[in-house]
JSON list of C-alpha atoms in Angstrom, two decimals:
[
{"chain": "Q", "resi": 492, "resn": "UNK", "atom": "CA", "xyz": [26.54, 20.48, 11.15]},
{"chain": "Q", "resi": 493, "resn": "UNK", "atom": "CA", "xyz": [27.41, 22.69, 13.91]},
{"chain": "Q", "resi": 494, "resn": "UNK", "atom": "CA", "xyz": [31.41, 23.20, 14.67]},
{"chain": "Q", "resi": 495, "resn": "UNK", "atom": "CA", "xyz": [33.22, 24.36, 17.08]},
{"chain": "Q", "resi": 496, "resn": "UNK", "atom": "CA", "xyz": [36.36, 24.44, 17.03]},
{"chain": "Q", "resi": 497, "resn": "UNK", "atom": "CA", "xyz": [39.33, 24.56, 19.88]},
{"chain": "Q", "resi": 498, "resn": "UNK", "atom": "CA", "xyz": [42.90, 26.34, 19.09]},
{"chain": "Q", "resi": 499, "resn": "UNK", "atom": "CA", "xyz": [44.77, 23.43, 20.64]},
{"chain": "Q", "resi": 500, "resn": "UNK", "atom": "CA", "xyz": [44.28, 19.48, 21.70]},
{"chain": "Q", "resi": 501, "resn": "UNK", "atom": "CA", "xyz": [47.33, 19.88, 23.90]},
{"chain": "Q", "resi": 502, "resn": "UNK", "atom": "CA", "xyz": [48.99, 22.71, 25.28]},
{"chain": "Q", "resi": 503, "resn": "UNK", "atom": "CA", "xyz": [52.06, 22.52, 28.08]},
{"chain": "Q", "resi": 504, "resn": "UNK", "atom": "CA", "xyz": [52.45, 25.97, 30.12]},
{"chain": "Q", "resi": 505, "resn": "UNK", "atom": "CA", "xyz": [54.43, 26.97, 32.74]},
{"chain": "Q", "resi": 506, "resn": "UNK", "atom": "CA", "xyz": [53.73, 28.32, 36.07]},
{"chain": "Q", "resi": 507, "resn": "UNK", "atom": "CA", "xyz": [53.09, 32.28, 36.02]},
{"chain": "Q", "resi": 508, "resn": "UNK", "atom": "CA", "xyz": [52.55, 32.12, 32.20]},
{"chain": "Q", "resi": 509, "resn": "UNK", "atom": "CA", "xyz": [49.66, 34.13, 30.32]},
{"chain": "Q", "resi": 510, "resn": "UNK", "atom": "CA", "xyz": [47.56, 31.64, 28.57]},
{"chain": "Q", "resi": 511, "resn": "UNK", "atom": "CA", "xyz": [44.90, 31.95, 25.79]},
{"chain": "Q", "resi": 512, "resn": "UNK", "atom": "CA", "xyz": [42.24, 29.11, 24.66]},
{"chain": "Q", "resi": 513, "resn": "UNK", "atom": "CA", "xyz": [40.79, 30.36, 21.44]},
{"chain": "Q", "resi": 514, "resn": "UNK", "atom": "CA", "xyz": [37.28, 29.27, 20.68]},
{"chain": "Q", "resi": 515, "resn": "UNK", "atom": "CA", "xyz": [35.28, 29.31, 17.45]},
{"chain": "Q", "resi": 516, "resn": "UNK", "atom": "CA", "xyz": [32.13, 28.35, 16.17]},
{"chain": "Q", "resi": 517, "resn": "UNK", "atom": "CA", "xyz": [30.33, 28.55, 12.91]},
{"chain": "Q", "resi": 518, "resn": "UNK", "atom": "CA", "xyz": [26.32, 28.66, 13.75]},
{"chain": "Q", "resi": 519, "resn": "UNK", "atom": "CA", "xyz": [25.73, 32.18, 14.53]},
{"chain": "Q", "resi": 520, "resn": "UNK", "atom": "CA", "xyz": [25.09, 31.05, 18.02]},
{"chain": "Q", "resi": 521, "resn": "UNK", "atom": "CA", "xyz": [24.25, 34.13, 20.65]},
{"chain": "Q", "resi": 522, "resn": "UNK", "atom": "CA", "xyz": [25.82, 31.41, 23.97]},
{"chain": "Q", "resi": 523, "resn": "UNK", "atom": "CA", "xyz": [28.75, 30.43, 24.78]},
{"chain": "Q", "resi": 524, "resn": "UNK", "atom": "CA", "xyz": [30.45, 28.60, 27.27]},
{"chain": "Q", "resi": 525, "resn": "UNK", "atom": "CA", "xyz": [33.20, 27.30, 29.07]},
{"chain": "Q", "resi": 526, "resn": "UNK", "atom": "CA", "xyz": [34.11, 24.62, 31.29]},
{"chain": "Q", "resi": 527, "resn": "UNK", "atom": "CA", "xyz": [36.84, 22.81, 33.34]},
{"chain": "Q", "resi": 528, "resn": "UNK", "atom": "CA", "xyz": [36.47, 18.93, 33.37]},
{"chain": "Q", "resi": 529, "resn": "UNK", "atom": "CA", "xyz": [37.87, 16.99, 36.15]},
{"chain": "Q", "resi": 530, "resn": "UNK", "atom": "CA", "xyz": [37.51, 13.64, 37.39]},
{"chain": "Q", "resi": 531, "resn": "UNK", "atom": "CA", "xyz": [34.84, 12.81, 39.73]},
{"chain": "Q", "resi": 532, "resn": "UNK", "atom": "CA", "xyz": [33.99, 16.88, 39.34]},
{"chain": "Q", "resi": 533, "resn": "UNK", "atom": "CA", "xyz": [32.03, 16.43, 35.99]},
{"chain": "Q", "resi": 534, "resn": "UNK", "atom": "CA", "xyz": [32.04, 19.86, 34.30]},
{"chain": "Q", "resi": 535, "resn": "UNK", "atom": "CA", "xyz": [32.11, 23.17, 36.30]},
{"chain": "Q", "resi": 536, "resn": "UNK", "atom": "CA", "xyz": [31.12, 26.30, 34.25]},
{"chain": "Q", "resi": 537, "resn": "UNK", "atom": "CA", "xyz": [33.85, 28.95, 34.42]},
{"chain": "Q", "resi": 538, "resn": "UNK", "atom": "CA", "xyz": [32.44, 31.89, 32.08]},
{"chain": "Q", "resi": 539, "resn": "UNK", "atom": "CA", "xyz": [29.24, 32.04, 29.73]},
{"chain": "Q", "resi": 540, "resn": "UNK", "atom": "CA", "xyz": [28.64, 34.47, 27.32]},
{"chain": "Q", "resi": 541, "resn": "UNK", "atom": "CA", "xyz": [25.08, 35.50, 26.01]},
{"chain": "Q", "resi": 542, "resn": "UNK", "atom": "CA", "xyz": [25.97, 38.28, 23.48]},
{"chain": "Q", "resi": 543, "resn": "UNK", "atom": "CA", "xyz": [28.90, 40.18, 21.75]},
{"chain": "Q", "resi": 544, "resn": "UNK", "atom": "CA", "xyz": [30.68, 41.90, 24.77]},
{"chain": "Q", "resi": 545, "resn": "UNK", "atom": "CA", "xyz": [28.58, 40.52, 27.20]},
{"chain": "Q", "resi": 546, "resn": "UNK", "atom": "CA", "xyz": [29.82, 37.90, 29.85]},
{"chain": "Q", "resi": 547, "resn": "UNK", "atom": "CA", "xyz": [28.45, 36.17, 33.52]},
{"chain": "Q", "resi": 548, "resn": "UNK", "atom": "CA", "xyz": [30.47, 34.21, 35.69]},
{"chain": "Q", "resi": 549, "resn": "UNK", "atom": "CA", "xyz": [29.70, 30.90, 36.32]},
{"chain": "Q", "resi": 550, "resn": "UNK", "atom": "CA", "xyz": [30.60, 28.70, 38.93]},
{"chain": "Q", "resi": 551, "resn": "UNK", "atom": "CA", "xyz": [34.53, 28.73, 39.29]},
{"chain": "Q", "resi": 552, "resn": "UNK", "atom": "CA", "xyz": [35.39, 32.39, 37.51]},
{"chain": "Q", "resi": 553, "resn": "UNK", "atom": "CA", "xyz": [38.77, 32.57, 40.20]},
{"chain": "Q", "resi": 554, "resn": "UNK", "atom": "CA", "xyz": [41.99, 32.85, 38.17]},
{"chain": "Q", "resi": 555, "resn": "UNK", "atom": "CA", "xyz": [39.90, 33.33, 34.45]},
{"chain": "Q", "resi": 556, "resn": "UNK", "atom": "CA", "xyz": [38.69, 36.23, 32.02]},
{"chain": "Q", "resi": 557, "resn": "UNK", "atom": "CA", "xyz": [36.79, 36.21, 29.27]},
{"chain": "Q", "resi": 558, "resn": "UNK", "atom": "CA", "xyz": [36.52, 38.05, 26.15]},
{"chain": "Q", "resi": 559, "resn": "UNK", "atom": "CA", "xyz": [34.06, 38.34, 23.52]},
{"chain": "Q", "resi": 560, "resn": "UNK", "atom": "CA", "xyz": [34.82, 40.45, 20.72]},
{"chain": "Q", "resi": 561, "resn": "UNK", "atom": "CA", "xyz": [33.41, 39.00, 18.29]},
{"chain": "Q", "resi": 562, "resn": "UNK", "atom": "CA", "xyz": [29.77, 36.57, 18.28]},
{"chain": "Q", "resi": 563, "resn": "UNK", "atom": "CA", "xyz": [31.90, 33.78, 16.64]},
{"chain": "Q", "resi": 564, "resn": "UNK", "atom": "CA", "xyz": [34.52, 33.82, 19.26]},
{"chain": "Q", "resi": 565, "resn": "UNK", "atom": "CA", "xyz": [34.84, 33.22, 22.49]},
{"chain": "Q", "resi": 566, "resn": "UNK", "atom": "CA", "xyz": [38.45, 33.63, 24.96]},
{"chain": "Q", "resi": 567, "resn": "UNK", "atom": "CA", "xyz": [39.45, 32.32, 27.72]},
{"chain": "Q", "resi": 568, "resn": "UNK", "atom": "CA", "xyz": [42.53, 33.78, 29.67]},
{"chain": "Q", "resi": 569, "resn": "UNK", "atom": "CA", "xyz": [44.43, 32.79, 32.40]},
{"chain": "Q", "resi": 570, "resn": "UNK", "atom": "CA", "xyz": [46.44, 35.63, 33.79]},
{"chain": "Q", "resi": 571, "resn": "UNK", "atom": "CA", "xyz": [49.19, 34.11, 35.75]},
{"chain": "Q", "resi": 572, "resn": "UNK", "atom": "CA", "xyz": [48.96, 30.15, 35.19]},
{"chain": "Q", "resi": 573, "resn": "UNK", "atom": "CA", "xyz": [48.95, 28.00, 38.16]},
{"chain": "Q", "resi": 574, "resn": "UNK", "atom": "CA", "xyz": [49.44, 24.18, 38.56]},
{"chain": "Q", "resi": 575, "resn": "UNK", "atom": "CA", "xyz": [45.90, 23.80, 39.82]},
{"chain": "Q", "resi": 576, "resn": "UNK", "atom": "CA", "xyz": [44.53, 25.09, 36.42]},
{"chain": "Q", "resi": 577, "resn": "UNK", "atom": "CA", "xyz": [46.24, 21.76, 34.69]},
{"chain": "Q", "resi": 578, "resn": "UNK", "atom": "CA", "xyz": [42.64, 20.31, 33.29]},
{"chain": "Q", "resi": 579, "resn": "UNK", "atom": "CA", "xyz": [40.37, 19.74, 30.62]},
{"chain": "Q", "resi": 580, "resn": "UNK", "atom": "CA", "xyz": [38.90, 22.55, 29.63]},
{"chain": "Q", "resi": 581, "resn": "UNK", "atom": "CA", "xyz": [35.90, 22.41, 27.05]},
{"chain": "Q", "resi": 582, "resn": "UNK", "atom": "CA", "xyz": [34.01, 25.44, 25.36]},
{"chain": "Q", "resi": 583, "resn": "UNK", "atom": "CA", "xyz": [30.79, 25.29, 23.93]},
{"chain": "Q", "resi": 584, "resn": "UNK", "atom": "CA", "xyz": [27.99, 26.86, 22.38]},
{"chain": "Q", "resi": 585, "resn": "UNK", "atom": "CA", "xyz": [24.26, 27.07, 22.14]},
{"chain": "Q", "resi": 586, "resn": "UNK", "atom": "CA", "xyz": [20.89, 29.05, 20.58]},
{"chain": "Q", "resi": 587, "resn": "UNK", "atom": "CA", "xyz": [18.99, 30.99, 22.79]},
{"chain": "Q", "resi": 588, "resn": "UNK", "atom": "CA", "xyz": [15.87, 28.67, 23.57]},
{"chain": "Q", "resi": 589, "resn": "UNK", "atom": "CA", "xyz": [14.46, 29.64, 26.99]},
{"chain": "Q", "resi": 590, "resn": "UNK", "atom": "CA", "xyz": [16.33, 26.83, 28.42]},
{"chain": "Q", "resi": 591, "resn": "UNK", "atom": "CA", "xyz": [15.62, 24.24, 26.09]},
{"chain": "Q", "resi": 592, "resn": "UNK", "atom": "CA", "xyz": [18.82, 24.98, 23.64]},
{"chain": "Q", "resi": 593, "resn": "UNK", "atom": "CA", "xyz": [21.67, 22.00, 22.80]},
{"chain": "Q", "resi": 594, "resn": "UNK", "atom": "CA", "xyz": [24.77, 23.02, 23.82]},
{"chain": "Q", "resi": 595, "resn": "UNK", "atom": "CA", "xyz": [27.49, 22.10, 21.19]},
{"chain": "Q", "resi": 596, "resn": "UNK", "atom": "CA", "xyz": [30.63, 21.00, 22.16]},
{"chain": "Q", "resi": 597, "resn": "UNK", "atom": "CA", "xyz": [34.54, 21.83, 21.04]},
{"chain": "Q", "resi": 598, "resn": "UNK", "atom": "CA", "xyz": [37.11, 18.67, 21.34]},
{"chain": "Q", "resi": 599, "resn": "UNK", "atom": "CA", "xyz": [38.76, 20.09, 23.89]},
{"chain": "Q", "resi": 600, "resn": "UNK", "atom": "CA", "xyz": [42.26, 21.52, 25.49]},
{"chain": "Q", "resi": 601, "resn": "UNK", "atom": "CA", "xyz": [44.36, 19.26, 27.80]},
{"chain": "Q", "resi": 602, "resn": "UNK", "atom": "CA", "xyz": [46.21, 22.22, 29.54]},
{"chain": "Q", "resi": 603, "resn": "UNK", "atom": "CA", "xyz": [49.22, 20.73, 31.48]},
{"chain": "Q", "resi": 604, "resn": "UNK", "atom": "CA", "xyz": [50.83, 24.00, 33.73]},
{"chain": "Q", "resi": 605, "resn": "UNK", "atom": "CA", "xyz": [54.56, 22.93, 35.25]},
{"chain": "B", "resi": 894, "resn": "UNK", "atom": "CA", "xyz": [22.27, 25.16, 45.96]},
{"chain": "B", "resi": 895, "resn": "UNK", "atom": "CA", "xyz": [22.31, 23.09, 42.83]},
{"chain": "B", "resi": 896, "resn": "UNK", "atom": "CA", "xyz": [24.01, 19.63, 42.51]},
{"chain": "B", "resi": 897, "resn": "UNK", "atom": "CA", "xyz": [23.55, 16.71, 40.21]},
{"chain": "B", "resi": 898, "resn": "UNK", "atom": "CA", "xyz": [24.76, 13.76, 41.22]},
{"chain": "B", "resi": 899, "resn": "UNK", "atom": "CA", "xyz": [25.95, 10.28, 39.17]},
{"chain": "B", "resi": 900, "resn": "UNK", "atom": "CA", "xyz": [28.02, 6.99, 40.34]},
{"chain": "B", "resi": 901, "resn": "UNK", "atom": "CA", "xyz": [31.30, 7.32, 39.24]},
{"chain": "B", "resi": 902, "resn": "UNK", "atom": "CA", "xyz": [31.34, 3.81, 36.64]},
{"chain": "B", "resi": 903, "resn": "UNK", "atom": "CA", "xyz": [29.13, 0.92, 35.65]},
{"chain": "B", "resi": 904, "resn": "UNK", "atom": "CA", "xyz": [30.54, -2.11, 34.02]},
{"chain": "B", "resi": 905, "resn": "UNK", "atom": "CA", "xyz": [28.09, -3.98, 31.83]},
{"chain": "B", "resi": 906, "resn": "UNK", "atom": "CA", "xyz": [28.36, -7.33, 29.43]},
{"chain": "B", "resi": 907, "resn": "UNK", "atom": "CA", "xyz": [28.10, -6.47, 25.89]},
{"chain": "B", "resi": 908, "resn": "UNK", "atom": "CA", "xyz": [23.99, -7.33, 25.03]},
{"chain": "B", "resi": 909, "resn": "UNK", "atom": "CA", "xyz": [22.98, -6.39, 28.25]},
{"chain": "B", "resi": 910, "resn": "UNK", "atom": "CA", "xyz": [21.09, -3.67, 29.48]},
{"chain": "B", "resi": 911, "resn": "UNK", "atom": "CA", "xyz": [23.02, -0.27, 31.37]},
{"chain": "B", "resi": 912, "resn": "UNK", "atom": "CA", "xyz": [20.91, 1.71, 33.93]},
{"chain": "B", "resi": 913, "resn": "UNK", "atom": "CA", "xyz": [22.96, 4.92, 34.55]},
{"chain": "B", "resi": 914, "resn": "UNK", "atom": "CA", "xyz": [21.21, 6.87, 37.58]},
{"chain": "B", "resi": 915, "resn": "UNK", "atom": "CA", "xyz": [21.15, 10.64, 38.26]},
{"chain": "B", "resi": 916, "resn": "UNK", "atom": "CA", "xyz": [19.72, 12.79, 41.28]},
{"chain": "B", "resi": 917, "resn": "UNK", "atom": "CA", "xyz": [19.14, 16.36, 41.00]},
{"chain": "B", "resi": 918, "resn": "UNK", "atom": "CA", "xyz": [18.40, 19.20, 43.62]},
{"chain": "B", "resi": 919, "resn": "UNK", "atom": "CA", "xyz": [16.10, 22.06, 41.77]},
{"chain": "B", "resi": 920, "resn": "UNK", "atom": "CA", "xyz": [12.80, 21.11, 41.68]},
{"chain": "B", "resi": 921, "resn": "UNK", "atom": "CA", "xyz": [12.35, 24.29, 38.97]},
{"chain": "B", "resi": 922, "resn": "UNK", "atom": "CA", "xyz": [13.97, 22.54, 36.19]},
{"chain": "B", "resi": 923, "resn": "UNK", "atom": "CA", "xyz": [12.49, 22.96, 33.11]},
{"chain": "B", "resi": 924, "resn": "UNK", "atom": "CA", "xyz": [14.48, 20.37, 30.78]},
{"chain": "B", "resi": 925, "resn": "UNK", "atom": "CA", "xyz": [16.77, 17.12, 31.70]},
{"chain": "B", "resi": 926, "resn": "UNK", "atom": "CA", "xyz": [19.36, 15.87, 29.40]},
{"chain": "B", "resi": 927, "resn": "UNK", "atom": "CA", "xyz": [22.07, 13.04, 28.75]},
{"chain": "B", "resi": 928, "resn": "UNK", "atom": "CA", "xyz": [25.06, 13.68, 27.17]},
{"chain": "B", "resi": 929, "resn": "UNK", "atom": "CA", "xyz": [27.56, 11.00, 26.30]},
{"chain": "B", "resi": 930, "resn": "UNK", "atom": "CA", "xyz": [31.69, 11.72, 25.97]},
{"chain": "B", "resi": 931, "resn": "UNK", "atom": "CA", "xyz": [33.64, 9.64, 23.60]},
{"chain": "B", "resi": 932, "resn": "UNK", "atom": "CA", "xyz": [37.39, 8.90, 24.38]},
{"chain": "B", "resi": 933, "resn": "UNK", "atom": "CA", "xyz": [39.39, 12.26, 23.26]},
{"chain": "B", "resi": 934, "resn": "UNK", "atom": "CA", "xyz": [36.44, 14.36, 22.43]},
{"chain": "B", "resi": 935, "resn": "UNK", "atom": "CA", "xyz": [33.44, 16.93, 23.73]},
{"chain": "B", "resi": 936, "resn": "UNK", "atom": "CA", "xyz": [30.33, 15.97, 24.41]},
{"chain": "B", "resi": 937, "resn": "UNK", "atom": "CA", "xyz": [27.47, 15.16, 22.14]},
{"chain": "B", "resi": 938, "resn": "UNK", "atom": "CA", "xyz": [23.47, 15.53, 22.75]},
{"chain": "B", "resi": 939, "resn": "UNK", "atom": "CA", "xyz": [21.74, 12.08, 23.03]},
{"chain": "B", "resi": 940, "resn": "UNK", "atom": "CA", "xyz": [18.50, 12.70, 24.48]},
{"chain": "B", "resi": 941, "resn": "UNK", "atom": "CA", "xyz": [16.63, 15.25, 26.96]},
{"chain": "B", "resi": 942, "resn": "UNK", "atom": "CA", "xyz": [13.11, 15.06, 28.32]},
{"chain": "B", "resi": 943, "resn": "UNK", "atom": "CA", "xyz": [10.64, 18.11, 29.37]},
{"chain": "B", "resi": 944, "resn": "UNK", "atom": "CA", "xyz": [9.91, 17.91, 33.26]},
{"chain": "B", "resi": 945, "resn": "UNK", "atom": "CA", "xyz": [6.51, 17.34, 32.63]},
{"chain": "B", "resi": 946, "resn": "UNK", "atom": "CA", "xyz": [7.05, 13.62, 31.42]},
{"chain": "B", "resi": 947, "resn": "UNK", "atom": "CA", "xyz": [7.53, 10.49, 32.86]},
{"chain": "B", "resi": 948, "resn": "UNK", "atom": "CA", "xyz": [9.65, 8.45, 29.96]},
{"chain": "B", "resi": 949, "resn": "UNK", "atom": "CA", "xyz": [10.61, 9.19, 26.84]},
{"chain": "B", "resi": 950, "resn": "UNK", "atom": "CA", "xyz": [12.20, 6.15, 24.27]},
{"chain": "B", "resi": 951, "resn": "UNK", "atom": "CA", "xyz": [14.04, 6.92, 21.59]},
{"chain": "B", "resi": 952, "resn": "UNK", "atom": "CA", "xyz": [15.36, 3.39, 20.03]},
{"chain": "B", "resi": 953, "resn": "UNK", "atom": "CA", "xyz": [17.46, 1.62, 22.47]},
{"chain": "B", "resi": 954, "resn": "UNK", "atom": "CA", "xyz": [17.48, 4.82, 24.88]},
{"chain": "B", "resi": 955, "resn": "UNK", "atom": "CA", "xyz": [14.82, 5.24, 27.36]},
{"chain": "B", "resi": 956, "resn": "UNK", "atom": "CA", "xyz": [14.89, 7.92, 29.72]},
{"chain": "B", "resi": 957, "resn": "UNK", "atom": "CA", "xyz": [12.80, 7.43, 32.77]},
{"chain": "B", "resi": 958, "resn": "UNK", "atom": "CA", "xyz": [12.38, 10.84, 35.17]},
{"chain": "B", "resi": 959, "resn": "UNK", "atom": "CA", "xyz": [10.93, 10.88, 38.59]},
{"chain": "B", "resi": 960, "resn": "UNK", "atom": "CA", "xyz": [9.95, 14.52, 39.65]},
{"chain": "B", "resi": 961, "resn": "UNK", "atom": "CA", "xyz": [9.26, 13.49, 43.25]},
{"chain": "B", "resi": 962, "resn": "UNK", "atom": "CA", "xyz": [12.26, 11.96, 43.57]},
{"chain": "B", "resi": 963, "resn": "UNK", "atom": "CA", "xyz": [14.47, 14.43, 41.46]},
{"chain": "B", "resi": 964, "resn": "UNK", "atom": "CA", "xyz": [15.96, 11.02, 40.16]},
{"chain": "B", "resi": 965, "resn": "UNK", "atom": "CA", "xyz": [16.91, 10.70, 36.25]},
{"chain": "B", "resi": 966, "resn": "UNK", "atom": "CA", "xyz": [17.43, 7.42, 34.74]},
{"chain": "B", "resi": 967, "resn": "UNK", "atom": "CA", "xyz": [19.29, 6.54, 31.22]},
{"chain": "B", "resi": 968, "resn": "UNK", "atom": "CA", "xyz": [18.55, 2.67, 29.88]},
{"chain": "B", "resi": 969, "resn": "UNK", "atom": "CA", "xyz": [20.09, 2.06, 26.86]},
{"chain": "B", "resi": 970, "resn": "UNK", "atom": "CA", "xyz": [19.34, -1.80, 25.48]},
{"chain": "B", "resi": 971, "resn": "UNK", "atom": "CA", "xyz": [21.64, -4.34, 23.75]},
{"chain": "B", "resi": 972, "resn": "UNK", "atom": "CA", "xyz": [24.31, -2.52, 25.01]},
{"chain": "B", "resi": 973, "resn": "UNK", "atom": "CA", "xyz": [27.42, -2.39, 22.52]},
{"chain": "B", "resi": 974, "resn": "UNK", "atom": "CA", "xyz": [31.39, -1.92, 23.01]},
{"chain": "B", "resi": 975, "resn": "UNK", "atom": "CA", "xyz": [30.69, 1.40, 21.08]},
{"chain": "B", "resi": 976, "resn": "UNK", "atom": "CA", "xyz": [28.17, 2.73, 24.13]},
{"chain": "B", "resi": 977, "resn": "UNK", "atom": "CA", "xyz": [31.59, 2.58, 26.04]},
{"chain": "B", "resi": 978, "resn": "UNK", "atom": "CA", "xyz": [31.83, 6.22, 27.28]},
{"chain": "B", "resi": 979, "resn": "UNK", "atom": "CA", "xyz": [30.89, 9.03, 29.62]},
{"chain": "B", "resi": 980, "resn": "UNK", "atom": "CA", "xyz": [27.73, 9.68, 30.40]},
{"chain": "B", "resi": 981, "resn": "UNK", "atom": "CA", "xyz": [26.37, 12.87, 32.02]},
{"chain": "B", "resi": 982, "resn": "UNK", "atom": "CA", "xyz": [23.41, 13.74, 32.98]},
{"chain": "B", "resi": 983, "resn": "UNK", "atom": "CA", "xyz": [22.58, 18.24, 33.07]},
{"chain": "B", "resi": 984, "resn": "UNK", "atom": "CA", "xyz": [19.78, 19.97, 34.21]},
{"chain": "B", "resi": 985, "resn": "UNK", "atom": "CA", "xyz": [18.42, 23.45, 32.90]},
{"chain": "B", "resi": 986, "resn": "UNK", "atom": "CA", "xyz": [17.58, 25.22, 35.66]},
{"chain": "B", "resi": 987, "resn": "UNK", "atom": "CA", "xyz": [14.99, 27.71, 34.52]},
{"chain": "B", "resi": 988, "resn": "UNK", "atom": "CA", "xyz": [13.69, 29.24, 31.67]},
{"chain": "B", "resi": 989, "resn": "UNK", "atom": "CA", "xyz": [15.39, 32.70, 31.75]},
{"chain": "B", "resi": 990, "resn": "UNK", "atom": "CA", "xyz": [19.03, 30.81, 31.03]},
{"chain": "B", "resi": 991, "resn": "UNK", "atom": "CA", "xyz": [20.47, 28.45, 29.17]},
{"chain": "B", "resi": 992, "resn": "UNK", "atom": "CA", "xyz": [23.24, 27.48, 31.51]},
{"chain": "B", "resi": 993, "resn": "UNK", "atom": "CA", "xyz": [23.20, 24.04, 32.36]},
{"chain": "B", "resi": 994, "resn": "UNK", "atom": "CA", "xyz": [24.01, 22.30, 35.30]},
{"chain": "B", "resi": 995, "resn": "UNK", "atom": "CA", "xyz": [25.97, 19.18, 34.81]},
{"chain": "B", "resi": 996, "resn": "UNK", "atom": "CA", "xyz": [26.75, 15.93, 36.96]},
{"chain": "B", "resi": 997, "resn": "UNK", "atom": "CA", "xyz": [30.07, 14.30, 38.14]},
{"chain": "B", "resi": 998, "resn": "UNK", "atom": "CA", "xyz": [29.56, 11.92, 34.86]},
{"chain": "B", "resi": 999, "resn": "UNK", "atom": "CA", "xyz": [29.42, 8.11, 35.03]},
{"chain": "B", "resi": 1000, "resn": "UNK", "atom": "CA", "xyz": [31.74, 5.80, 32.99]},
{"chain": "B", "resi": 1001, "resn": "UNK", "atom": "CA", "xyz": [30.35, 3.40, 31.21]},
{"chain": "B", "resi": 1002, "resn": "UNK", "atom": "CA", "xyz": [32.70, 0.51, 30.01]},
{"chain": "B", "resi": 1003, "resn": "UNK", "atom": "CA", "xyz": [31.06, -2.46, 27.83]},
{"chain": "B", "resi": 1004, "resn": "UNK", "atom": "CA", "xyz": [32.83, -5.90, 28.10]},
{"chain": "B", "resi": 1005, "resn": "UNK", "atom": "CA", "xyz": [32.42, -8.39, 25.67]}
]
């Protein structure tokens, strides 16, 4: 079965803070993703990844980085936390598959910023 | 630009039938899918359909998809308290990506 894994369920930051959400997942997939999940938003793509290195920004990139060191893993960084980043935020990956490929979901972090 | 669009909740009798609706914008989309979210986790695959069907059934799922209408439909039979959950609806806009463009989500809560 495919995994992928999230650092943290929960995490509580405060305003101003450096934050890191630490994906990981085992299937030797070439995408990956993340999202922000908000009610009555659905899920907006922040950063997807397509290779080692490699990055695109997706639909909300403001206020985010990405890095992808290794295929495996997959960061996401918030520089100077704001309240307005307190979300959901859900990584996942996927094989390339012209389109067609299942995207694989983490759990999830419930970031909370004060 | 893109948008997918989903009511926000449907409430449905445990044994009944659930419709969930979805409208799309991109004509160009290759593949259509429905993904369901369980209390506390990510979402998980249940079915997709290739643009150049009309239904596809996969035991008590049937996914209906209108290309002149851009309008996606999930019916899922004998509904149980255990289809309680969020259901969204992506779209996949084009071969040369896999990015996926998700909807708003629609809650689904089963009442016995």
């Amino acid at each position: 079965d495919v995994k992928v894994t999230q650092s943290s369920r929960y995490l509580v930051k405060r305003t101003g803070e450096k934050v890191f959400l630490e994906c990981v997942q085992d299937m030797d997939h070439e995408n990956m993703f993340w999202y922000r999940q908000d009610p009555g938003l659905g899920l907006r793509l922040i950063y997807f990844s397509y290779d080692v290195k490699m990055k695109e920004k997706g639909d909300i990139p403001e206020g985010y980085s990405v890095s992808r060191e290794k295929k495996e893993r997959f960061s996401l960084i918030l520089e100077s936390a704001s309240t307005n980043q307190t979300s959901m935020y859900l990584c996942a990956s996927s094989l390339w598959d012209r389109g067609r490929g299942e995207q694989y979901f983490g759990p999830g972090t419930r970031l909370t910023v004060t | 630009g893109e948008d997918v669009e989903q009511s926000l909740f449907l409430s449905v009798r445990e044994g009944d039938s659930s419709v969930i609706n979805c409208t799309y914008t991109d004509s160009s989309s290759t593949y259509l899918y429905w993904y369901k979210q369980e209390p506390g986790a990510g979402l998980q695959l249940l079915t997709y359909i290739f643009s150049n069907m009309d239904m596809k059934q996969d035991q008590r799922l049937t996914v209906l998809l209108n290309k002149k209408d851009k309008h996606l439909s999930l019916r899922i039979a004998d509904t149980q308290t255990g289809d309680s959950a969020i259901y969204f609806c992506a779209e996949s806009p084009s071969y040369n990506t896999d990015k996926l463009i998700f909807g708003t989500g629609t809650r689904l809560q089963v009442f016995p």
